[in-house]
Amino acid sequence: MIGILIYPRFQLLDAAGPIAAFEIAGRLAQAPARIKLLATEPGPVRSSSGVEMLARGLRAASAMRTLIIAGGEGVGVAALCPRTQAFVRAAARRGCRIASVCSASYLLAEAGLLDGRRATTHWGRTQDFLRRYPKVRLQPDRIFVRDGEIWSSAGISAGIDLALAIIAEQFGDKVAQDTARQLVVYHRRAGGQSQFSSLLELQAPDGRFAALLGWVREHLDQTLTVELLAQRAGMSARHFSRAFIAATGSTPAKAVERLRIEVARSRVQESHEAIEQVARGTGFGDPERMRRAFVRAFGQPPQALRRAARGTGDARRAELAT
């Protein structure tokens, strides 16, 4: 049985996305999924959108093997509920697979299930999460993370990616692929794919490190070590790393790679430069290193992105010509 835990002001898609994925996968695998909505109080539960879903009480989860916890605006109250915490801890002790979608990672952290574990959450909550839960090994730029039987995922739609990964483990990759096709989503964004896609998303709200990030983007072909970046920021390397993560939600090394990917993608899609030249000009050094970075970020190698961009351009020109 798959349990979907919700609470007042949960995010509707956090629950509905995985439900749809598991329902389709069960049908394709000819093993219909038993899915139950759960809440501390049985009955209608209103989402943040105002739409209600009908949930059973926690006692209905006796045969549960997988627990998915939805995120949402009400997670702060839900995470502090003793009954909810006890329920989640008991499920973990029984060996259930437990997964959080988006901000539901707060509930897992409050229950103590993430201490010493790798996890992720929505990028917009990174700074607050790091401050509240220093024992968690947060990986803020991941779509989803698995650490043993504890799974966590990033923003709302990442719950579908997480569900597809669970489906692949349970039913095999073919069923997961066919499920993704039915959902008309990419099969499958890797858990290590970055949540972020632009320089603006690395900017701290107070503008801290903005000048440094701008300089980095203009000097990607250089060897950009933490020591060099710390020197330009006027800090020790250790202090700089901590301050940078707190301000941007990313390590300096990941930020540099993200900016390299951003510029490299633009050059791959919009120019006729050789892939080798793009790799050298953006600091990757060799095409294979850039290829691995692209697969992590976009699920595709540079050549595939270039072909897709050219195909879109050809189609657009044909449309304008008719």
mmCIF file of C-alpha atoms in Angstrom:
data_model
loop_
_atom_site.group_PDB
_atom_site.id
_atom_site.type_symbol
_atom_site.label_atom_id
_atom_site.label_comp_id
_atom_site.label_asym_id
_atom_site.label_seq_id
_atom_site.Cartn_x
_atom_site.Cartn_y
_atom_site.Cartn_z
ATOM 1 C CA MET A 1 0.000 0.000 0.000
ATOM 2 C CA ILE A 2 1.101 3.547 -0.759
ATOM 3 C CA GLY A 3 0.146 6.221 1.738
ATOM 4 C CA ILE A 4 -0.031 9.896 0.787
ATOM 5 C CA LEU A 5 0.074 12.081 3.902
ATOM 6 C CA ILE A 6 -1.667 15.445 3.663
ATOM 7 C CA TYR A 7 -2.672 18.192 6.098
ATOM 8 C CA PRO A 8 -4.511 21.531 5.956
ATOM 9 C CA ARG A 9 -3.047 23.873 3.314
ATOM 10 C CA PHE A 10 -1.000 21.168 1.586
ATOM 11 C CA GLN A 11 0.059 21.703 -2.031
ATOM 12 C CA LEU A 12 -2.397 19.847 -4.250
ATOM 13 C CA LEU A 13 0.092 18.786 -6.943
ATOM 14 C CA ASP A 14 2.485 17.404 -4.317
ATOM 15 C CA ALA A 15 -0.138 14.734 -3.659
ATOM 16 C CA ALA A 16 -1.867 14.484 -7.046
ATOM 17 C CA GLY A 17 1.363 14.163 -9.086
ATOM 18 C CA PRO A 18 2.669 11.027 -7.340
ATOM 19 C CA ILE A 19 -0.875 9.591 -7.110
ATOM 20 C CA ALA A 20 -1.264 9.825 -10.891
ATOM 21 C CA ALA A 21 2.175 8.311 -11.490
ATOM 22 C CA PHE A 22 1.565 5.340 -9.170
ATOM 23 C CA GLU A 23 -1.938 4.749 -10.546
ATOM 24 C CA ILE A 24 -0.664 4.610 -14.136
ATOM 25 C CA ALA A 25 2.337 2.456 -13.213
ATOM 26 C CA GLY A 26 0.149 -0.053 -11.386
ATOM 27 C CA ARG A 27 -2.128 -0.360 -14.396
ATOM 28 C CA LEU A 28 0.809 -0.827 -16.786
ATOM 29 C CA ALA A 29 2.421 -3.399 -14.482
ATOM 30 C CA GLN A 30 -0.932 -5.193 -14.064
ATOM 31 C CA ALA A 31 -0.559 -4.733 -10.328
ATOM 32 C CA PRO A 32 -3.100 -2.037 -9.422
ATOM 33 C CA ALA A 33 -1.695 0.310 -6.842
ATOM 34 C CA ARG A 34 -3.443 0.538 -3.476
ATOM 35 C CA ILE A 35 -3.222 4.237 -2.685
ATOM 36 C CA LYS A 36 -4.700 5.827 0.416
ATOM 37 C CA LEU A 37 -4.800 9.484 1.387
ATOM 38 C CA LEU A 38 -3.935 9.868 5.061
ATOM 39 C CA ALA A 39 -4.358 12.673 7.580
ATOM 40 C CA THR A 40 -4.270 13.007 11.364
ATOM 41 C CA GLU A 41 -8.014 13.678 11.255
ATOM 42 C CA PRO A 42 -10.054 11.664 8.710
ATOM 43 C CA GLY A 43 -12.333 13.554 6.389
ATOM 44 C CA PRO A 44 -11.993 16.375 3.848
ATOM 45 C CA VAL A 45 -8.636 18.164 3.942
ATOM 46 C CA ARG A 46 -8.411 21.551 2.260
ATOM 47 C CA SER A 47 -5.356 22.277 0.133
ATOM 48 C CA SER A 48 -3.758 25.726 -0.201
ATOM 49 C CA SER A 49 -5.797 26.160 -3.401
ATOM 50 C CA GLY A 50 -9.071 25.583 -1.547
ATOM 51 C CA VAL A 51 -9.686 22.247 -3.277
ATOM 52 C CA GLU A 52 -10.365 19.461 -0.782
ATOM 53 C CA MET A 53 -9.309 15.818 -0.800
ATOM 54 C CA LEU A 54 -10.926 13.119 1.311
ATOM 55 C CA ALA A 55 -8.436 11.413 3.628
ATOM 56 C CA ARG A 56 -8.522 8.445 5.966
ATOM 57 C CA GLY A 57 -7.094 8.443 9.463
ATOM 58 C CA LEU A 58 -3.578 7.289 10.263
ATOM 59 C CA ARG A 59 -4.796 3.860 11.405
ATOM 60 C CA ALA A 60 -5.564 3.029 7.770
ATOM 61 C CA ALA A 61 -1.813 2.795 7.113
ATOM 62 C CA SER A 62 -1.170 -0.549 8.810
ATOM 63 C CA ALA A 63 -0.161 -2.296 5.559
ATOM 64 C CA MET A 64 1.724 0.671 4.130
ATOM 65 C CA ARG A 65 5.054 0.020 2.394
ATOM 66 C CA THR A 66 5.628 3.496 0.950
ATOM 67 C CA LEU A 67 4.750 6.864 2.490
ATOM 68 C CA ILE A 68 4.767 10.057 0.424
ATOM 69 C CA ILE A 69 4.410 13.312 2.372
ATOM 70 C CA ALA A 70 3.105 16.367 0.537
ATOM 71 C CA GLY A 71 4.589 19.805 1.066
ATOM 72 C CA GLY A 72 2.740 23.074 1.146
ATOM 73 C CA GLU A 73 2.009 26.249 3.041
ATOM 74 C CA GLY A 74 0.732 24.339 6.067
ATOM 75 C CA VAL A 75 3.877 22.275 6.537
ATOM 76 C CA GLY A 76 5.115 24.407 9.438
ATOM 77 C CA VAL A 77 2.154 23.428 11.603
ATOM 78 C CA ALA A 78 2.099 19.821 10.373
ATOM 79 C CA ALA A 79 5.815 19.356 11.064
ATOM 80 C CA LEU A 80 5.333 20.269 14.728
ATOM 81 C CA CYS A 81 2.338 17.972 15.283
ATOM 82 C CA PRO A 82 3.366 15.229 17.778
ATOM 83 C CA ARG A 83 0.933 12.695 16.291
ATOM 84 C CA THR A 84 2.296 13.259 12.800
ATOM 85 C CA GLN A 85 5.905 13.003 13.979
ATOM 86 C CA ALA A 86 5.172 9.783 15.873
ATOM 87 C CA PHE A 87 3.420 8.315 12.838
ATOM 88 C CA VAL A 88 6.339 9.069 10.520
ATOM 89 C CA ARG A 89 8.906 7.719 12.999
ATOM 90 C CA ALA A 90 6.907 4.517 13.446
ATOM 91 C CA ALA A 91 6.728 4.048 9.671
ATOM 92 C CA ALA A 92 10.506 4.457 9.462
ATOM 93 C CA ARG A 93 11.054 1.884 12.211
ATOM 94 C CA ARG A 94 8.926 -0.609 10.258
ATOM 95 C CA GLY A 95 11.215 -0.160 7.269
ATOM 96 C CA CYS A 96 8.787 1.811 5.111
ATOM 97 C CA ARG A 97 10.096 3.779 2.183
ATOM 98 C CA ILE A 98 9.441 7.400 3.200
ATOM 99 C CA ALA A 99 9.571 10.312 0.773
ATOM 100 C CA SER A 100 8.991 14.041 1.104
ATOM 101 C CA VAL A 101 7.859 16.300 -1.700
ATOM 102 C CA CYS A 102 9.090 19.895 -1.661
ATOM 103 C CA SER A 103 8.831 21.488 1.803
ATOM 104 C CA ALA A 104 7.675 18.232 3.424
ATOM 105 C CA SER A 105 11.381 17.753 4.138
ATOM 106 C CA TYR A 106 10.715 19.987 7.162
ATOM 107 C CA LEU A 107 8.454 17.313 8.598
ATOM 108 C CA LEU A 108 11.089 14.621 8.129
ATOM 109 C CA ALA A 109 13.708 16.875 9.705
ATOM 110 C CA GLU A 110 11.497 17.694 12.705
ATOM 111 C CA ALA A 111 10.902 13.968 13.195
ATOM 112 C CA GLY A 112 14.683 13.465 13.307
ATOM 113 C CA LEU A 113 14.747 11.224 10.248
ATOM 114 C CA LEU A 114 17.172 13.407 8.300
ATOM 115 C CA ASP A 115 19.886 13.857 10.938
ATOM 116 C CA GLY A 116 23.190 12.879 9.324
ATOM 117 C CA ARG A 117 21.428 12.037 6.063
ATOM 118 C CA ARG A 118 21.587 13.582 2.620
ATOM 119 C CA ALA A 119 18.400 15.393 1.615
ATOM 120 C CA THR A 120 17.028 18.194 -0.522
ATOM 121 C CA THR A 121 14.148 20.650 -0.452
ATOM 122 C CA HIS A 122 12.749 23.472 -2.564
ATOM 123 C CA TRP A 123 15.522 25.923 -3.499
ATOM 124 C CA GLY A 124 13.553 28.849 -2.053
ATOM 125 C CA ARG A 125 13.719 27.302 1.421
ATOM 126 C CA THR A 126 17.409 26.450 1.430
ATOM 127 C CA GLN A 127 18.669 29.202 3.720
ATOM 128 C CA ASP A 128 15.922 28.676 6.282
ATOM 129 C CA PHE A 129 16.355 24.902 6.192
ATOM 130 C CA LEU A 130 20.125 25.130 6.690
ATOM 131 C CA ARG A 131 19.613 27.403 9.679
ATOM 132 C CA ARG A 132 16.978 25.209 11.294
ATOM 133 C CA TYR A 133 18.501 21.786 10.642
ATOM 134 C CA PRO A 134 22.317 21.943 10.651
ATOM 135 C CA LYS A 135 22.575 18.171 11.198
ATOM 136 C CA VAL A 136 21.058 17.470 7.769
ATOM 137 C CA ARG A 137 23.492 17.049 4.880
ATOM 138 C CA LEU A 138 21.428 19.254 2.597
ATOM 139 C CA GLN A 139 22.057 19.037 -1.142
ATOM 140 C CA PRO A 140 20.181 22.154 -2.223
ATOM 141 C CA ASP A 141 20.668 21.845 -5.979
ATOM 142 C CA ARG A 142 19.227 18.356 -6.421
ATOM 143 C CA ILE A 143 15.831 17.413 -7.825
ATOM 144 C CA PHE A 144 15.599 14.442 -5.499
ATOM 145 C CA VAL A 145 17.896 12.611 -3.134
ATOM 146 C CA ARG A 146 17.803 9.089 -1.777
ATOM 147 C CA ASP A 147 19.588 8.113 1.424
ATOM 148 C CA GLY A 148 18.679 4.550 2.312
ATOM 149 C CA GLU A 149 14.899 4.290 2.563
ATOM 150 C CA ILE A 150 14.491 8.042 3.055
ATOM 151 C CA TRP A 151 13.812 10.032 -0.102
ATOM 152 C CA SER A 152 13.349 13.773 -0.509
ATOM 153 C CA SER A 153 12.541 15.914 -3.515
ATOM 154 C CA ALA A 154 12.629 19.530 -4.515
ATOM 155 C CA GLY A 155 9.852 21.779 -5.804
ATOM 156 C CA ILE A 156 6.343 20.611 -6.608
ATOM 157 C CA SER A 157 6.821 18.875 -9.982
ATOM 158 C CA ALA A 158 9.907 17.062 -8.677
ATOM 159 C CA GLY A 159 7.498 14.820 -6.770
ATOM 160 C CA ILE A 160 6.686 13.210 -10.113
ATOM 161 C CA ASP A 161 10.394 12.612 -10.784
ATOM 162 C CA LEU A 162 10.702 11.036 -7.357
ATOM 163 C CA ALA A 163 7.644 8.853 -7.977
ATOM 164 C CA LEU A 164 9.064 7.676 -11.320
ATOM 165 C CA ALA A 165 12.327 6.714 -9.613
ATOM 166 C CA ILE A 166 10.392 4.686 -7.018
ATOM 167 C CA ILE A 167 8.350 3.080 -9.799
ATOM 168 C CA ALA A 168 11.546 2.104 -11.632
ATOM 169 C CA GLU A 169 12.846 0.447 -8.470
ATOM 170 C CA GLN A 170 9.574 -1.373 -7.822
ATOM 171 C CA PHE A 171 8.441 -2.336 -11.334
ATOM 172 C CA GLY A 172 11.483 -1.830 -13.529
ATOM 173 C CA ASP A 173 12.657 0.883 -15.874
ATOM 174 C CA LYS A 174 10.304 -0.094 -18.704
ATOM 175 C CA VAL A 175 7.204 0.555 -16.601
ATOM 176 C CA ALA A 176 8.667 3.842 -15.365
ATOM 177 C CA GLN A 177 9.392 4.884 -18.945
ATOM 178 C CA ASP A 178 5.892 4.005 -20.125
ATOM 179 C CA THR A 179 4.416 5.843 -17.130
ATOM 180 C CA ALA A 180 6.409 8.946 -18.034
ATOM 181 C CA ARG A 181 5.069 8.739 -21.575
ATOM 182 C CA GLN A 182 1.511 8.545 -20.305
ATOM 183 C CA LEU A 183 2.150 11.575 -18.101
ATOM 184 C CA VAL A 184 3.892 13.338 -20.998
ATOM 185 C CA VAL A 185 6.929 14.137 -18.857
ATOM 186 C CA TYR A 186 10.612 13.561 -19.448
ATOM 187 C CA HIS A 187 11.801 10.060 -18.574
ATOM 188 C CA ARG A 188 13.445 10.543 -16.203
ATOM 189 C CA ARG A 189 15.142 13.647 -14.878
ATOM 190 C CA ALA A 190 18.061 12.328 -12.863
ATOM 191 C CA GLY A 191 18.025 13.029 -9.151
ATOM 192 C CA GLY A 192 21.315 14.871 -9.535
ATOM 193 C CA GLN A 193 19.907 17.274 -12.099
ATOM 194 C CA SER A 194 20.096 20.829 -10.833
ATOM 195 C CA GLN A 195 16.993 22.710 -9.702
ATOM 196 C CA PHE A 196 18.536 25.956 -10.936
ATOM 197 C CA SER A 197 18.967 27.334 -14.430
ATOM 198 C CA SER A 198 20.243 30.910 -14.346
ATOM 199 C CA LEU A 199 22.574 33.411 -12.751
ATOM 200 C CA LEU A 200 19.631 35.227 -11.184
ATOM 201 C CA GLU A 201 18.687 32.186 -9.130
ATOM 202 C CA LEU A 202 22.098 32.276 -7.454
ATOM 203 C CA GLN A 203 21.741 35.899 -6.399
ATOM 204 C CA ALA A 204 21.208 36.496 -2.706
ATOM 205 C CA PRO A 205 18.201 38.701 -1.850
ATOM 206 C CA ASP A 206 20.527 41.340 -0.393
ATOM 207 C CA GLY A 207 22.776 41.323 -3.465
ATOM 208 C CA ARG A 208 25.692 39.735 -1.614
ATOM 209 C CA PHE A 209 28.165 38.080 -3.986
ATOM 210 C CA ALA A 210 26.409 39.601 -7.027
ATOM 211 C CA ALA A 211 29.588 41.322 -8.195
ATOM 212 C CA LEU A 212 31.618 38.173 -7.624
ATOM 213 C CA LEU A 213 29.171 36.022 -9.594
ATOM 214 C CA GLY A 214 29.230 38.548 -12.425
ATOM 215 C CA TRP A 215 33.025 38.388 -12.471
ATOM 216 C CA VAL A 216 32.945 34.582 -12.444
ATOM 217 C CA ARG A 217 30.615 34.518 -15.441
ATOM 218 C CA GLU A 218 33.076 36.661 -17.394
ATOM 219 C CA HIS A 219 36.096 34.512 -16.456
ATOM 220 C CA LEU A 220 34.795 30.964 -16.786
ATOM 221 C CA ASP A 221 37.818 29.892 -18.819
ATOM 222 C CA GLN A 222 40.052 30.405 -15.772
ATOM 223 C CA THR A 223 40.756 27.960 -12.946
ATOM 224 C CA LEU A 224 38.223 29.191 -10.398
ATOM 225 C CA THR A 225 39.202 27.684 -7.069
ATOM 226 C CA VAL A 226 37.485 28.389 -3.758
ATOM 227 C CA GLU A 227 40.678 30.103 -2.625
ATOM 228 C CA LEU A 228 40.634 32.451 -5.611
ATOM 229 C CA LEU A 229 36.958 33.309 -5.127
ATOM 230 C CA ALA A 230 37.460 33.837 -1.392
ATOM 231 C CA GLN A 231 40.379 36.156 -2.095
ATOM 232 C CA ARG A 232 38.264 38.246 -4.454
ATOM 233 C CA ALA A 233 35.509 38.357 -1.817
ATOM 234 C CA GLY A 234 38.001 39.422 0.856
ATOM 235 C CA MET A 235 37.359 36.399 3.085
ATOM 236 C CA SER A 236 39.120 33.292 4.292
ATOM 237 C CA ALA A 237 38.279 30.206 2.221
ATOM 238 C CA ARG A 238 36.387 28.543 5.083
ATOM 239 C CA HIS A 239 34.330 31.621 5.970
ATOM 240 C CA PHE A 240 33.637 32.308 2.301
ATOM 241 C CA SER A 241 32.309 28.783 1.657
ATOM 242 C CA ARG A 242 29.918 28.944 4.599
ATOM 243 C CA ALA A 243 28.706 32.449 3.780
ATOM 244 C CA PHE A 244 28.265 31.590 0.102
ATOM 245 C CA ILE A 245 26.150 28.506 0.828
ATOM 246 C CA ALA A 246 24.005 30.436 3.291
ATOM 247 C CA ALA A 247 23.466 33.281 0.814
ATOM 248 C CA THR A 248 22.942 31.336 -2.423
ATOM 249 C CA GLY A 249 21.987 27.800 -1.411
ATOM 250 C CA SER A 250 24.884 26.379 -3.408
ATOM 251 C CA THR A 251 28.515 25.536 -2.825
ATOM 252 C CA PRO A 252 31.029 27.719 -4.704
ATOM 253 C CA ALA A 253 32.061 24.768 -6.873
ATOM 254 C CA LYS A 254 28.472 23.983 -7.842
ATOM 255 C CA ALA A 255 27.796 27.654 -8.567
ATOM 256 C CA VAL A 256 30.779 27.827 -10.906
ATOM 257 C CA GLU A 257 29.677 24.656 -12.684
ATOM 258 C CA ARG A 258 26.127 26.007 -12.969
ATOM 259 C CA LEU A 259 27.332 29.212 -14.570
ATOM 260 C CA ARG A 260 29.579 27.241 -16.913
ATOM 261 C CA ILE A 261 26.620 25.093 -17.918
ATOM 262 C CA GLU A 262 24.434 28.142 -18.460
ATOM 263 C CA VAL A 263 26.933 29.848 -20.770
ATOM 264 C CA ALA A 264 27.898 26.608 -22.497
ATOM 265 C CA ARG A 265 24.269 25.744 -23.215
ATOM 266 C CA SER A 266 23.707 29.150 -24.794
ATOM 267 C CA ARG A 267 26.762 28.746 -27.012
ATOM 268 C CA VAL A 268 25.850 25.178 -27.954
ATOM 269 C CA GLN A 269 22.298 26.123 -28.928
ATOM 270 C CA GLU A 270 22.908 29.503 -30.536
ATOM 271 C CA SER A 271 26.265 29.186 -32.279
ATOM 272 C CA HIS A 272 28.088 26.894 -34.674
ATOM 273 C CA GLU A 273 31.162 26.579 -32.467
ATOM 274 C CA ALA A 274 32.660 23.130 -32.198
ATOM 275 C CA ILE A 275 31.722 21.371 -28.967
ATOM 276 C CA GLU A 276 35.415 21.124 -28.092
ATOM 277 C CA GLN A 277 35.807 24.889 -28.440
ATOM 278 C CA VAL A 278 32.770 25.545 -26.231
ATOM 279 C CA ALA A 279 34.170 23.202 -23.586
ATOM 280 C CA ARG A 280 37.518 25.032 -23.543
ATOM 281 C CA GLY A 281 35.959 28.490 -23.597
ATOM 282 C CA THR A 282 33.676 27.815 -20.639
ATOM 283 C CA GLY A 283 36.288 26.191 -18.429
ATOM 284 C CA PHE A 284 35.258 22.555 -18.739
ATOM 285 C CA GLY A 285 38.565 21.785 -20.396
ATOM 286 C CA ASP A 286 37.462 18.754 -22.390
ATOM 287 C CA PRO A 287 34.184 17.736 -24.071
ATOM 288 C CA GLU A 288 33.677 14.647 -21.915
ATOM 289 C CA ARG A 289 33.650 16.673 -18.712
ATOM 290 C CA MET A 290 31.132 19.062 -20.273
ATOM 291 C CA ARG A 291 29.020 16.175 -21.536
ATOM 292 C CA ARG A 292 28.726 14.720 -18.017
ATOM 293 C CA ALA A 293 27.736 18.132 -16.651
ATOM 294 C CA PHE A 294 25.052 18.551 -19.334
ATOM 295 C CA VAL A 295 23.587 15.119 -18.622
ATOM 296 C CA ARG A 296 23.361 15.974 -14.924
ATOM 297 C CA ALA A 297 21.776 19.351 -15.623
ATOM 298 C CA PHE A 298 19.517 18.677 -18.602
ATOM 299 C CA GLY A 299 19.354 14.904 -18.941
ATOM 300 C CA GLN A 300 20.913 15.203 -22.419
ATOM 301 C CA PRO A 301 24.405 15.669 -23.880
ATOM 302 C CA PRO A 302 25.366 18.905 -25.691
ATOM 303 C CA GLN A 303 24.898 17.407 -29.150
ATOM 304 C CA ALA A 304 21.283 16.488 -28.365
ATOM 305 C CA LEU A 305 20.514 20.018 -27.173
ATOM 306 C CA ARG A 306 22.075 21.443 -30.322
ATOM 307 C CA ARG A 307 20.038 19.151 -32.566
ATOM 308 C CA ALA A 308 16.845 20.025 -30.698
ATOM 309 C CA ALA A 309 17.559 23.759 -30.927
ATOM 310 C CA ARG A 310 18.225 23.541 -34.651
ATOM 311 C CA GLY A 311 15.124 21.434 -35.190
ATOM 312 C CA THR A 312 12.983 24.001 -33.378
ATOM 313 C CA GLY A 313 14.525 26.778 -35.429
ATOM 314 C CA ASP A 314 13.893 24.954 -38.706
ATOM 315 C CA ALA A 315 10.279 24.300 -37.725
ATOM 316 C CA ARG A 316 9.767 27.934 -36.771
ATOM 317 C CA ARG A 317 11.204 29.151 -40.084
ATOM 318 C CA ALA A 318 8.957 26.741 -42.002
ATOM 319 C CA GLU A 319 5.940 27.986 -40.064
ATOM 320 C CA LEU A 320 6.752 31.613 -40.886
ATOM 321 C CA ALA A 321 7.249 30.735 -44.547
ATOM 322 C CA THR A 322 3.761 29.259 -44.918
#
